[in-house]
XYZ file of C-alpha atoms in Angstrom:
773
model
C -45.118 -5.167 -15.372
C -47.652 -3.676 -12.450
C -48.815 -7.686 -11.945
C -45.166 -8.286 -10.386
C -43.392 -6.841 -7.182
C -40.213 -6.959 -8.652
C -38.793 -4.725 -11.750
C -36.591 -7.573 -13.063
C -36.829 -8.742 -16.951
C -39.379 -11.648 -16.683
C -36.948 -14.133 -18.220
C -34.274 -14.087 -15.655
C -37.165 -14.713 -13.049
C -35.552 -17.924 -11.633
C -37.842 -20.237 -12.405
C -35.342 -23.100 -13.995
C -32.487 -24.338 -12.626
C -29.483 -21.466 -13.494
C -28.828 -19.919 -10.288
C -27.270 -17.110 -11.454
C -27.031 -14.532 -15.199
C -24.888 -16.673 -17.109
C -25.668 -20.112 -14.889
C -23.329 -21.995 -17.241
C -24.964 -20.678 -20.232
C -22.664 -19.243 -22.831
C -24.226 -16.486 -25.154
C -21.572 -16.898 -27.846
C -20.294 -19.730 -28.942
C -17.030 -21.964 -27.875
C -15.642 -20.879 -31.904
C -15.870 -17.438 -30.876
C -13.745 -17.925 -27.791
C -11.138 -19.324 -30.569
C -11.658 -16.575 -32.814
C -10.882 -13.713 -30.075
C -7.804 -15.110 -28.329
C -6.050 -16.888 -31.084
C -7.545 -15.187 -34.198
C -7.541 -11.848 -32.658
C -3.853 -12.299 -31.255
C -2.543 -13.334 -34.076
C -4.168 -10.023 -36.007
C -3.167 -7.506 -33.686
C 0.497 -9.147 -33.579
C 0.636 -8.695 -37.462
C -0.304 -5.030 -37.014
C 2.314 -4.326 -34.728
C 4.810 -5.631 -36.275
C 4.407 -4.499 -39.468
C 3.742 -0.367 -37.698
C 7.165 -1.245 -35.990
C 8.524 -2.358 -39.115
C 7.553 0.866 -40.785
C 8.848 2.908 -38.215
C 12.137 1.268 -37.462
C 12.616 0.898 -41.897
C 11.919 4.648 -42.271
C 13.252 6.676 -39.595
C 15.786 4.308 -37.775
C 17.639 3.195 -40.983
C 16.577 -0.721 -40.282
C 18.373 -1.303 -37.061
C 16.810 -2.804 -33.785
C 19.666 -1.529 -31.077
C 19.433 -3.112 -27.331
C 18.599 0.304 -26.379
C 15.728 0.800 -28.626
C 14.348 -3.034 -27.919
C 14.429 -2.001 -24.336
C 13.669 1.397 -23.898
C 11.703 2.627 -27.308
C 14.712 5.042 -28.524
C 13.899 7.353 -25.471
C 11.973 9.280 -27.788
C 8.310 9.079 -27.194
C 5.720 11.887 -27.444
C 3.675 12.991 -25.005
C 0.274 11.960 -26.917
C 1.765 8.087 -27.225
C 3.539 8.634 -23.553
C -0.015 9.087 -22.550
C -2.087 6.095 -24.508
C 0.589 3.708 -23.246
C 0.106 4.506 -19.505
C -3.629 4.380 -20.339
C -3.116 0.993 -21.673
C -0.945 -0.418 -19.507
C -2.972 0.716 -16.466
C -6.193 -0.757 -18.119
C -6.070 -4.123 -16.432
C -8.774 -6.885 -16.971
C -9.539 -5.372 -13.441
C -10.135 -2.011 -14.732
C -13.002 -2.835 -17.008
C -14.621 -5.754 -14.925
C -13.567 -4.878 -11.194
C -14.683 -1.530 -11.357
C -18.145 -2.538 -12.519
C -18.253 -5.323 -9.741
C -17.564 -2.433 -7.005
C -20.405 -0.540 -8.546
C -22.492 -3.739 -7.940
C -21.580 -4.169 -4.822
C -21.164 -0.771 -3.367
C -23.377 1.993 -5.935
C -21.986 5.049 -7.575
C -19.166 5.902 -4.915
C -17.753 2.088 -6.236
C -16.438 3.579 -9.815
C -15.431 7.076 -8.005
C -13.053 5.180 -5.454
C -12.134 2.795 -7.868
C -10.945 5.791 -10.272
C -9.669 8.398 -8.658
C -7.829 5.807 -6.086
C -6.079 4.155 -9.310
C -5.229 7.706 -10.888
C -2.956 9.435 -8.398
C -0.283 7.254 -8.467
C 0.369 7.949 -11.904
C 0.107 11.434 -11.165
C 2.607 11.453 -8.751
C 5.217 9.158 -10.402
C 5.343 11.847 -13.496
C 7.328 13.304 -10.360
C 9.807 10.521 -10.621
C 9.575 10.113 -14.528
C 11.195 13.569 -14.272
C 13.822 12.530 -11.609
C 14.771 9.953 -13.692
C 15.576 12.379 -16.356
C 17.590 14.200 -14.154
C 19.561 12.038 -12.235
C 19.607 8.288 -14.367
C 18.837 9.420 -17.767
C 20.707 6.074 -18.793
C 18.987 3.582 -16.689
C 17.180 0.768 -18.197
C 15.209 -0.588 -15.310
C 14.130 0.175 -11.597
C 16.319 -2.252 -9.998
C 19.099 -1.166 -11.748
C 18.805 2.103 -10.192
C 18.521 0.599 -6.655
C 21.664 -1.420 -7.097
C 23.373 1.835 -8.560
C 21.940 3.496 -4.952
C 21.448 0.677 -2.355
C 23.894 -2.346 -3.984
C 23.076 -4.517 -0.759
C 19.036 -3.933 -1.462
C 18.959 -5.155 -5.297
C 17.446 -8.646 -4.407
C 15.235 -7.470 -1.905
C 13.576 -4.973 -4.764
C 14.133 -7.508 -7.368
C 11.822 -9.569 -5.441
C 9.106 -7.386 -5.060
C 9.440 -6.376 -8.608
C 8.338 -9.601 -9.686
C 5.871 -10.468 -7.518
C 3.890 -6.982 -8.889
C 4.495 -8.293 -12.597
C 3.275 -11.735 -11.400
C 0.424 -10.443 -9.399
C -0.657 -8.085 -12.731
C -0.375 -10.716 -15.176
C -2.328 -12.828 -13.235
C -5.237 -10.472 -12.689
C -5.487 -9.693 -16.425
C -5.193 -14.014 -17.039
C -7.957 -14.181 -13.814
C -10.386 -12.113 -15.550
C -9.622 -12.345 -18.901
C -10.294 -16.157 -18.492
C -13.075 -16.229 -16.569
C -14.843 -13.724 -19.000
C -14.068 -15.296 -22.059
C -15.392 -18.654 -20.126
C -18.667 -17.098 -19.613
C -19.128 -15.318 -22.641
C -17.681 -18.485 -25.240
C -17.631 -21.812 -23.158
C -14.036 -21.859 -23.542
C -12.803 -24.356 -20.657
C -10.918 -21.055 -17.877
C -7.837 -23.551 -18.034
C -7.192 -23.382 -21.267
C -8.269 -19.679 -22.373
C -5.725 -18.804 -19.241
C -2.783 -20.415 -21.178
C -4.260 -18.840 -24.581
C -4.538 -15.385 -23.644
C -0.511 -15.045 -22.672
C 0.794 -16.858 -25.297
C -1.145 -14.393 -27.753
C 1.041 -11.672 -26.839
C 4.499 -13.550 -27.045
C 5.195 -12.728 -30.896
C 4.843 -9.411 -31.511
C 6.606 -8.358 -28.277
C 9.883 -10.570 -29.253
C 9.962 -9.137 -32.236
C 10.107 -5.143 -32.063
C 10.052 -5.266 -27.764
C 8.553 -1.775 -26.414
C 8.214 0.205 -29.107
C 6.164 -2.864 -30.567
C 4.103 -2.778 -27.065
C 3.870 1.193 -27.424
C 2.093 1.002 -30.991
C -0.409 -1.933 -30.191
C -0.855 -0.324 -27.497
C -2.362 2.610 -28.997
C -4.374 0.860 -31.144
C -5.664 -1.489 -27.997
C -6.376 1.938 -25.930
C -8.120 3.121 -29.447
C -10.796 0.325 -29.384
C -11.461 0.012 -25.930
C -12.486 3.827 -25.723
C -14.893 2.974 -28.786
C -16.378 0.813 -27.020
C -16.386 2.501 -23.917
C -18.416 5.147 -25.615
C -20.619 3.006 -27.388
C -21.594 1.109 -24.080
C -22.257 4.815 -22.520
C -24.479 5.991 -24.971
C -26.470 2.706 -24.979
C -27.417 2.853 -21.341
C -27.445 6.636 -20.823
C -28.897 7.361 -24.297
C -30.135 4.770 -26.389
C -31.865 2.483 -23.879
C -32.585 4.609 -20.569
C -32.146 7.924 -19.096
C -30.302 8.850 -15.698
C -34.226 9.708 -14.469
C -34.957 5.942 -15.148
C -31.604 4.842 -13.746
C -32.182 6.678 -10.746
C -35.684 5.389 -10.413
C -35.000 1.892 -10.600
C -31.909 2.022 -8.394
C -34.600 3.759 -5.657
C -36.850 0.417 -6.226
C -33.657 -2.024 -5.687
C -32.770 -0.691 -2.628
C -36.728 -0.599 -1.481
C -36.950 -4.369 -1.397
C -38.050 -5.837 1.839
C -35.853 -9.172 3.198
C -39.308 -11.118 2.399
C -39.364 -9.526 -0.731
C -35.786 -10.825 -1.624
C -36.470 -14.168 -0.621
C -39.544 -14.163 -2.815
C -37.635 -13.047 -5.927
C -34.498 -15.378 -5.816
C -36.296 -18.244 -4.907
C -36.418 -20.794 -7.398
C -40.099 -21.293 -7.657
C -40.984 -17.273 -7.738
C -43.750 -16.690 -9.978
C -44.041 -13.014 -9.407
C -45.292 -12.315 -6.582
C -44.256 -15.408 -4.477
C -42.307 -18.155 -3.863
C -45.075 -20.656 -3.232
C -42.791 -22.763 -0.818
C -40.967 -19.959 1.219
C -44.086 -18.388 1.696
C -45.604 -21.821 3.193
C -42.546 -21.765 5.836
C -43.019 -18.380 6.835
C -46.712 -18.865 6.791
C -46.165 -21.633 9.526
C -43.860 -19.649 11.629
C -46.395 -16.699 11.977
C -49.339 -19.306 13.313
C -46.979 -21.290 15.673
C -47.957 -20.517 19.311
C -44.749 -19.548 20.740
C -41.858 -19.398 18.146
C -38.782 -18.229 20.574
C -36.145 -20.918 19.895
C -34.678 -21.678 16.262
C -36.376 -25.185 16.631
C -39.742 -23.745 15.727
C -38.250 -22.601 11.963
C -36.430 -25.837 11.537
C -39.754 -27.666 12.442
C -41.478 -25.559 10.031
C -39.390 -26.057 7.043
C -39.377 -29.946 7.364
C -43.247 -30.199 7.044
C -44.472 -33.693 8.434
C -48.020 -33.301 6.269
C -48.223 -32.782 2.512
C -50.266 -29.541 1.306
C -53.444 -29.815 0.286
C -54.080 -27.427 -1.836
C -54.667 -27.904 -5.471
C -51.859 -27.651 -7.379
C -49.527 -28.907 -3.775
C -46.860 -26.584 -2.811
C -44.933 -29.491 -1.637
C -44.584 -32.789 -0.108
C -44.663 -34.207 3.280
C -40.911 -34.405 4.963
C -39.276 -32.214 2.024
C -37.467 -29.173 2.703
C -39.440 -25.862 1.893
C -36.432 -23.460 1.758
C -34.508 -25.295 -1.065
C -35.418 -23.361 -3.381
C -34.490 -20.105 -1.837
C -30.727 -19.438 -3.356
C -30.261 -15.654 -2.528
C -28.033 -16.717 -0.061
C -25.959 -19.576 -2.351
C -22.181 -19.410 -2.679
C -20.137 -20.054 -5.476
C -22.447 -21.987 -7.383
C -23.264 -24.735 -4.527
C -26.649 -24.679 -2.479
C -26.040 -23.328 1.153
C -26.184 -26.144 3.709
C -29.636 -26.533 5.435
C -28.738 -26.271 8.553
C -26.578 -22.951 7.926
C -29.548 -21.695 5.955
C -31.717 -21.901 9.016
C -29.596 -20.640 11.196
C -29.177 -17.044 9.583
C -32.578 -17.052 8.634
C -32.917 -17.258 12.582
C -30.346 -14.421 13.377
C -32.187 -12.268 10.822
C -35.953 -12.744 12.505
C -37.913 -12.045 15.202
C -41.664 -13.550 15.610
C -43.965 -11.607 17.844
C -47.501 -11.753 17.865
C -47.763 -13.444 14.724
C -45.904 -11.140 12.835
C -42.297 -11.246 11.665
C -39.865 -8.691 11.997
C -36.804 -8.934 10.120
C -33.269 -7.220 10.873
C -31.379 -6.703 7.329
C -27.944 -5.690 9.200
C -28.296 -9.243 10.603
C -27.838 -11.167 7.408
C -23.989 -10.855 7.805
C -24.876 -14.326 8.725
C -25.436 -15.261 5.755
C -24.561 -12.663 2.797
C -26.453 -11.869 0.246
C -25.078 -13.367 -3.361
C -27.664 -10.549 -5.177
C -28.192 -7.335 -5.522
C -31.291 -6.541 -3.639
C -32.333 -4.346 -1.013
C -30.069 -1.971 0.456
C -26.674 -1.980 1.097
C -24.759 -2.211 4.247
C -22.885 0.929 5.287
C -24.064 2.692 2.918
C -26.670 6.305 3.739
C -29.988 6.101 3.403
C -33.400 7.437 4.140
C -36.649 5.621 5.099
C -37.313 2.569 3.245
C -34.363 3.065 1.121
C -31.828 2.111 3.846
C -28.189 1.471 2.117
C -28.714 3.771 -0.847
C -26.561 3.002 -3.903
C -27.336 6.492 -4.807
C -24.838 8.186 -2.832
C -21.141 8.920 -1.478
C -21.309 8.079 2.305
C -20.486 4.598 1.899
C -18.157 2.637 4.443
C -18.019 -0.001 2.587
C -17.047 2.008 -0.513
C -14.638 4.312 1.614
C -12.973 1.161 3.164
C -12.302 -0.228 -0.635
C -10.723 2.876 -1.719
C -8.288 2.740 0.835
C -7.517 -0.424 -0.144
C -7.531 0.594 -4.098
C -5.182 3.840 -3.037
C -2.330 1.298 -1.381
C -2.532 -1.931 -3.085
C -2.487 0.760 -6.732
C 0.580 2.202 -5.124
C 2.149 -0.768 -5.543
C 1.139 -1.788 -8.928
C 2.306 1.614 -10.010
C 6.046 2.104 -8.265
C 6.921 -1.541 -7.935
C 5.783 -2.193 -11.479
C 8.817 -2.399 -14.030
C 6.109 -1.469 -16.726
C 5.861 2.242 -15.472
C 9.319 2.828 -14.760
C 10.028 1.653 -18.459
C 7.811 4.065 -19.822
C 9.265 6.873 -18.067
C 12.600 6.019 -19.511
C 11.376 5.528 -22.601
C 9.566 9.132 -23.111
C 10.833 12.198 -24.421
C 12.244 14.577 -21.501
C 10.111 17.299 -22.314
C 7.076 14.562 -22.263
C 7.398 12.208 -19.527
C 5.178 14.608 -16.550
C 2.859 15.983 -19.249
C 2.478 11.970 -20.417
C 2.225 10.662 -17.197
C -0.307 14.080 -15.938
C -2.616 13.348 -19.497
C -2.365 9.635 -19.022
C -4.028 9.613 -15.480
C -6.555 11.923 -16.674
C -7.878 9.964 -19.409
C -7.693 7.059 -17.590
C -9.776 8.212 -15.175
C -12.409 8.035 -17.583
C -12.501 4.113 -18.370
C -13.445 2.812 -14.760
C -15.383 6.279 -13.963
C -17.334 6.240 -16.889
C -17.722 2.317 -17.714
C -18.573 1.158 -14.219
C -21.105 4.151 -13.490
C -22.670 2.892 -16.660
C -22.119 -1.189 -16.958
C -21.985 -1.555 -12.859
C -24.474 0.743 -12.070
C -26.694 -0.292 -14.893
C -26.455 -3.862 -13.266
C -28.349 -2.968 -10.244
C -30.748 -0.611 -11.204
C -32.455 -3.465 -14.085
C -31.454 -5.737 -11.101
C -30.040 -8.808 -13.471
C -29.297 -11.669 -11.125
C -26.002 -11.462 -11.494
C -24.426 -13.244 -8.299
C -21.968 -12.213 -5.984
C -19.325 -15.004 -7.165
C -20.309 -13.943 -10.829
C -19.462 -10.352 -10.018
C -16.315 -11.420 -8.074
C -14.913 -12.907 -11.079
C -15.512 -9.562 -12.853
C -18.712 -10.977 -15.124
C -20.771 -7.678 -14.682
C -20.105 -5.825 -17.737
C -20.535 -9.071 -19.642
C -23.724 -9.816 -17.998
C -24.956 -5.734 -18.689
C -23.821 -6.052 -22.436
C -25.771 -9.373 -23.411
C -28.721 -8.046 -21.720
C -28.802 -4.919 -24.255
C -26.939 -5.639 -26.871
C -27.550 -9.544 -26.840
C -24.413 -11.309 -28.978
C -23.073 -8.048 -30.417
C -22.565 -6.577 -26.380
C -20.677 -10.013 -25.728
C -18.328 -9.592 -28.415
C -17.829 -5.841 -27.871
C -16.865 -6.612 -24.449
C -14.727 -9.662 -24.973
C -12.802 -7.738 -28.078
C -12.481 -4.884 -25.618
C -11.837 -6.775 -22.221
C -8.913 -9.155 -24.986
C -6.969 -5.548 -25.958
C -6.721 -4.482 -22.190
C -4.964 -8.138 -21.160
C -2.805 -8.145 -24.345
C -1.869 -4.508 -24.316
C -0.851 -5.031 -20.112
C 0.646 -8.428 -20.846
C 3.061 -7.342 -23.428
C 4.103 -4.551 -21.199
C 4.652 -6.598 -18.321
C 6.508 -9.418 -20.270
C 8.546 -6.903 -21.940
C 9.340 -5.230 -18.059
C 10.043 -8.953 -16.804
C 12.473 -9.360 -19.657
C 14.053 -6.312 -18.868
C 14.716 -7.167 -15.455
C 15.853 -10.759 -16.041
C 18.150 -8.999 -18.705
C 19.517 -6.217 -17.034
C 19.533 -7.017 -13.424
C 20.068 -10.812 -13.137
C 21.865 -12.098 -16.306
C 24.268 -9.040 -17.098
C 25.476 -8.570 -13.355
C 25.558 -12.252 -12.181
C 26.217 -14.170 -15.336
C 27.585 -12.531 -18.434
C 29.273 -9.064 -17.081
C 30.298 -8.544 -20.816
C 27.689 -8.711 -22.115
C 26.380 -6.410 -25.303
C 23.471 -5.300 -27.022
C 22.573 -8.357 -28.633
C 22.876 -10.834 -26.015
C 20.611 -8.585 -24.109
C 17.963 -8.457 -26.787
C 18.582 -12.503 -26.882
C 17.662 -13.281 -23.376
C 15.143 -11.059 -23.486
C 13.518 -13.154 -25.869
C 13.583 -16.146 -24.410
C 12.373 -15.086 -21.387
C 8.714 -13.289 -22.791
C 7.464 -16.869 -23.652
C 8.798 -18.428 -20.254
C 6.981 -15.615 -18.276
C 3.879 -15.754 -20.132
C 3.524 -19.676 -19.743
C 4.522 -19.510 -16.220
C 1.811 -16.540 -15.839
C -0.688 -18.484 -17.137
C 0.190 -21.423 -15.117
C -0.055 -19.092 -12.209
C -3.435 -18.065 -12.777
C -4.729 -21.680 -13.191
C -3.663 -22.246 -9.553
C -5.626 -19.433 -8.036
C -8.264 -20.688 -10.261
C -7.845 -24.064 -9.593
C -8.312 -23.234 -5.643
C -10.984 -20.465 -6.054
C -9.476 -17.193 -5.737
C -11.320 -14.754 -7.937
C -9.955 -11.353 -9.639
C -11.528 -9.086 -6.747
C -9.933 -11.406 -4.399
C -6.220 -10.862 -6.011
C -7.309 -6.917 -6.169
C -7.690 -6.394 -2.678
C -4.702 -8.520 -1.597
C -1.940 -6.691 -3.840
C -1.270 -4.207 -1.775
C -0.694 -6.272 1.272
C 2.472 -7.887 -0.415
C 3.792 -5.059 -2.355
C 2.883 -1.748 -0.754
C 5.634 -2.127 1.249
C 8.109 -1.060 -1.287
C 6.385 1.506 -2.130
C 8.051 4.329 -0.133
C 11.848 2.809 -0.377
C 11.129 3.117 -4.232
C 9.723 7.014 -4.004
C 12.778 7.718 -1.579
C 15.122 6.091 -3.735
C 14.841 9.080 -6.675
C 13.867 12.082 -3.929
C 15.409 11.715 -0.620
C 19.394 11.522 -0.188
C 18.692 10.914 3.802
C 17.195 7.894 3.670
C 20.170 4.542 3.660
C 19.946 1.325 2.312
C 19.714 -0.537 5.481
C 16.357 1.303 6.356
C 15.250 0.730 2.151
C 15.298 -2.949 3.412
C 14.305 -3.036 6.677
C 11.389 -1.091 5.482
C 10.172 -3.621 2.944
C 10.461 -6.646 4.534
C 8.942 -5.147 8.035
C 6.237 -3.090 6.208
C 5.109 -6.441 4.015
C 5.506 -8.734 7.764
C 3.593 -6.214 9.058
C 0.965 -6.249 6.572
C 0.511 -9.778 6.577
C 0.554 -9.883 10.231
C -1.993 -7.520 10.317
C -4.269 -8.898 7.694
C -4.538 -12.630 9.774
C -5.147 -11.352 12.933
C -7.574 -8.895 11.952
C -9.751 -11.803 10.368
C -9.434 -13.689 13.923
C -10.496 -10.773 15.357
C -13.379 -10.592 13.743
C -14.042 -14.164 14.136
C -13.841 -14.509 10.679
C -12.612 -18.518 9.475
C -8.748 -18.277 8.148
C -10.120 -19.080 4.410
C -10.743 -17.379 1.122
C -13.791 -16.041 2.590
C -12.454 -14.759 5.748
C -9.249 -13.289 4.525
C -11.166 -11.661 2.137
C -13.439 -9.407 3.451
C -12.934 -5.803 3.142
C -11.964 -5.116 7.037
C -8.906 -7.845 7.423
C -7.903 -6.546 3.629
C -7.952 -2.910 4.741
C -5.664 -3.329 7.962
C -3.156 -5.386 5.656
C -3.062 -2.843 3.141
C -2.294 -0.306 5.447
C -0.094 -1.577 7.812
C 1.920 -2.556 5.214
C 2.367 0.616 3.508
C 2.460 2.758 6.539
C 4.992 0.549 8.255
C 7.389 1.115 5.683
C 6.784 4.849 5.426
C 7.707 5.248 8.787
C 10.890 3.532 9.051
C 12.197 5.631 5.831
C 11.269 8.663 7.212
C 12.355 7.915 10.862
C 15.679 7.008 9.878
C 15.639 10.027 7.551
C 15.117 12.385 10.388
C 17.132 9.890 13.282
C 20.371 9.269 11.066
C 20.370 10.629 7.819
C 22.579 9.494 5.307
C 24.303 11.675 2.636
C 23.843 10.435 -0.733
C 25.313 12.206 -3.726
C 23.476 10.816 -6.805
C 26.835 10.266 -8.821
C 26.449 6.956 -8.886
C 22.703 6.870 -10.770
C 24.678 8.843 -13.280
C 27.306 5.951 -14.732
C 24.763 3.180 -15.578
C 26.456 2.239 -18.657
C 24.505 1.653 -21.936
C 24.900 -1.109 -23.938
C 25.118 0.063 -27.025
C 26.168 3.978 -28.102
C 22.362 4.487 -28.990
C 21.872 8.339 -27.989
C 18.566 8.617 -28.777
C 16.691 10.733 -26.049
C 19.904 12.081 -24.292
C 20.633 15.313 -26.049
C 22.469 17.352 -23.520
C 20.210 20.283 -24.049
C 16.735 17.841 -23.297
C 18.239 16.905 -20.048
C 19.296 20.538 -19.074
C 18.452 21.253 -15.393
C 17.436 24.409 -16.982
C 14.472 22.482 -18.995
C 14.011 19.584 -16.112
C 13.609 21.888 -13.062
C 10.486 24.005 -13.916
C 8.978 20.518 -15.929
C 9.769 18.606 -12.146
C 7.933 21.782 -10.147
C 5.347 22.126 -12.654
C 4.236 18.480 -12.359
C 4.981 18.642 -8.623
C 2.296 21.567 -8.057
C -0.206 20.096 -10.638
C 0.529 16.508 -9.186
C -0.177 16.759 -5.396
C -3.136 19.456 -6.175
C -5.105 17.006 -8.415
C -4.669 14.380 -6.233
C -5.839 16.609 -3.240
C -9.032 17.331 -5.726
C -9.696 13.542 -6.338
C -9.283 11.840 -3.188
C -10.105 14.740 -0.715
C -11.930 17.683 -1.931
C -14.412 15.900 -4.820
C -15.899 13.281 -2.501
C -16.685 15.886 0.818
C -18.131 18.382 -2.163
C -20.790 15.192 -3.083
C -21.160 14.145 0.766
C -23.423 17.175 1.900
C -25.981 15.587 -1.171
C -26.555 12.334 0.934
C -29.051 10.097 -1.472
C -28.399 11.957 -4.787
C -31.861 13.364 -5.915
C -32.511 12.709 -9.665
C -31.303 16.072 -10.688
C -28.046 15.827 -8.484
C -27.265 12.317 -10.087
C -28.298 13.531 -13.832
C -25.287 16.266 -13.691
C -22.958 13.560 -12.147
C -23.762 11.397 -15.093
C -23.053 14.518 -17.131
C -19.770 14.628 -15.435
C -19.610 10.402 -16.380
C -20.569 11.030 -20.157
C -18.309 14.417 -20.492
C -15.371 13.077 -19.385
C -15.807 9.776 -20.935
C -15.748 11.679 -24.307
C -13.245 14.362 -24.191
C -10.896 11.831 -22.803
C -11.698 9.517 -25.880
C -11.299 12.559 -28.182
C -8.001 13.593 -26.650
C -6.193 9.659 -26.728
C -7.390 9.023 -30.020
C -6.666 11.963 -31.704
C -3.088 13.499 -29.906
C -0.534 10.808 -31.005
C -1.503 11.354 -34.438
C -1.552 14.756 -34.115
C 2.109 14.783 -32.759
C 3.349 12.225 -34.899
C 2.031 13.501 -38.047
C 5.550 13.742 -39.569
C 6.595 10.434 -39.271
C 3.069 9.308 -40.769
C 4.031 11.290 -43.695
C 7.467 10.289 -44.226
C 6.304 6.658 -44.189
C 3.506 7.544 -46.478
C 5.807 8.860 -49.148
C 8.033 6.269 -48.997
C 5.569 3.468 -49.455
C 3.880 5.421 -51.840
C 7.233 5.928 -53.965
C 7.006 9.747 -53.550
C 9.669 10.062 -51.090
C 12.366 8.057 -49.024
C 12.834 7.155 -45.538
C 13.533 10.016 -42.506
C 15.097 13.369 -43.396
C 17.175 15.294 -40.147
C 14.753 17.957 -40.908
C 11.580 15.797 -40.524
C 12.647 13.376 -37.753
C 15.316 13.589 -35.093
C 15.972 10.366 -34.592
C 19.522 10.008 -34.080
C 21.707 6.792 -35.065
C 24.845 7.113 -33.696
C 26.339 3.740 -34.701
C 25.317 1.379 -32.124
C 25.830 -2.464 -32.474
C 22.609 -3.227 -33.659
C 20.066 -6.353 -35.036
C 18.767 -6.133 -38.333
C 15.024 -5.713 -38.114
């Protein structure tokens, strides 16, 4: 392509009417959307239901107690616990937003997404052991709060439900946008069909059904992950080729980008744009904006053959580099921002790339503001020295502390895990999950800017970077692969969120406030009623957000402002006897209010409008996130030092079981002799790994500046190796650990033996009241 100023594939030159990669043209048929959303939903439901039925029928004497429905018998092993953590933590945002930040900031984006969202899972392993030590019979996080701080119950129910709604809305927003872009199915329809698809198997088997389904989903996600890594770094390109293309993307001048992203671009120039600039250059005096305005509206038609423009036409109308939200930027606004960027002297135009904040670029072209660079490569994608990437990293850390510590689904996984597996499962799950955003976004996200696909900022913000790259490289097969991968993530996390909300309503609203004498049958019935209502509600909320123009990326940055304030009280609830209920309540609400205030006032202070664009800037969201979690922590810790409480932990041990199902509650497994060493181990390993991921690793990468080819090749080697080994572990370990159960079921199905024996599987059945499977 030596005859062109760009390495963008020629089929994407914007000579037509499409101003973005998808441009309303879906690569798959609408029927494909129904097959994915409905057909695969039904298929996964049947598979999960069959697996749950086999596990219950042959290892639990054919009964599902309320304890089993909501805690999976508290007997889930390390591999399956890790698989579930990976599955629950793999949101639509994990697959989509991680590539968006790679598209925005380069290689620092995938790293900060992965490290900033892994440490919460590692540190939650500490709480997982504390649950086993202090409240082994608990069912929900709010039940724990109520047992210690009764007056704080309502406060943390609010933040718990908020976390569930935010997470589920992000799932549906990302899924709906992607299904719409790939298949043409209407976003609103997809937003309701997606959550509805998780209802049947969640209602059937409860938590264990979601766990078994999660393993299947996680396995499929990692298979597609490996396929994408192989395609980009082995089959289609090499790390050296990607490095060369990234350097070229950042080398384009402002003038080059204007030409490339004009509708009449011919490979060298945009004739109309060049005509306007030529007019500016030859003007005798051009020190005021009126000069550019005059040149943009010529009074005489072009005399060349063929003519480039007509008299009175707006010459800059084809420049769509700054178009936002699928709508053309206003003519006056375009002239204003171009004039702010340009200086005209002696017939020459000089452009200041840093001044384009007046009208931000909507496509990846030229350097990245805030990234280090050298020479013409100012603002390189190939560096960890990224101011905007660091801002995102901090927002990511705060927001994900909120969504882990406030989300009942993570507490439920800790409750369900075997005591000996809880800390190991969270540690392993966190390290395996790291590979998904790190490896996937370092492949698909980085490749999107290297190839210079015309993905708009609106498309990237909606999470469409991975499907765009997959469709470009693999055609419709790539579209199918991303759609299936995404759907696996959505229904897996969606089912976990649904069972989490049903547990909160059953144990924290229905039983204490409506039916204190509720038994196991009552709880299962309420849980099964809540699940479909919640899924429909989540679909409705996602539809409202989509209708007002709120996308996945915006909600992802916002979540820490709203729920980051609840992190510290929930952490101290199980780790510090000095924090009082009054401090916990004050910290949560004060943190929330201060987070909102910092968010809004920072936006005003920066001169940005109080709309979704102004409030969606990294600087405003960073201030809100930091104040929300910081003020909350200061209040809790300050009270603990100034006026310490003296809680004895006894009320936590008195949380009652509804059914006499003692699975996973053996005294030996819950003894201090076993749990204290486990707690020491997860503290030591968790905090050390956290330090390595958010301090040591980026610090060691900083001296490299802009990565050389060799350094980038090593970085990609780590990307590929991490993805490969994580795939092997997370797919193989659960099978290895459950080989005994699999053998029992296989013998029963083939007629070679019956169900579980005590020697093969120790799943206690102690006479609890149950519902027949």
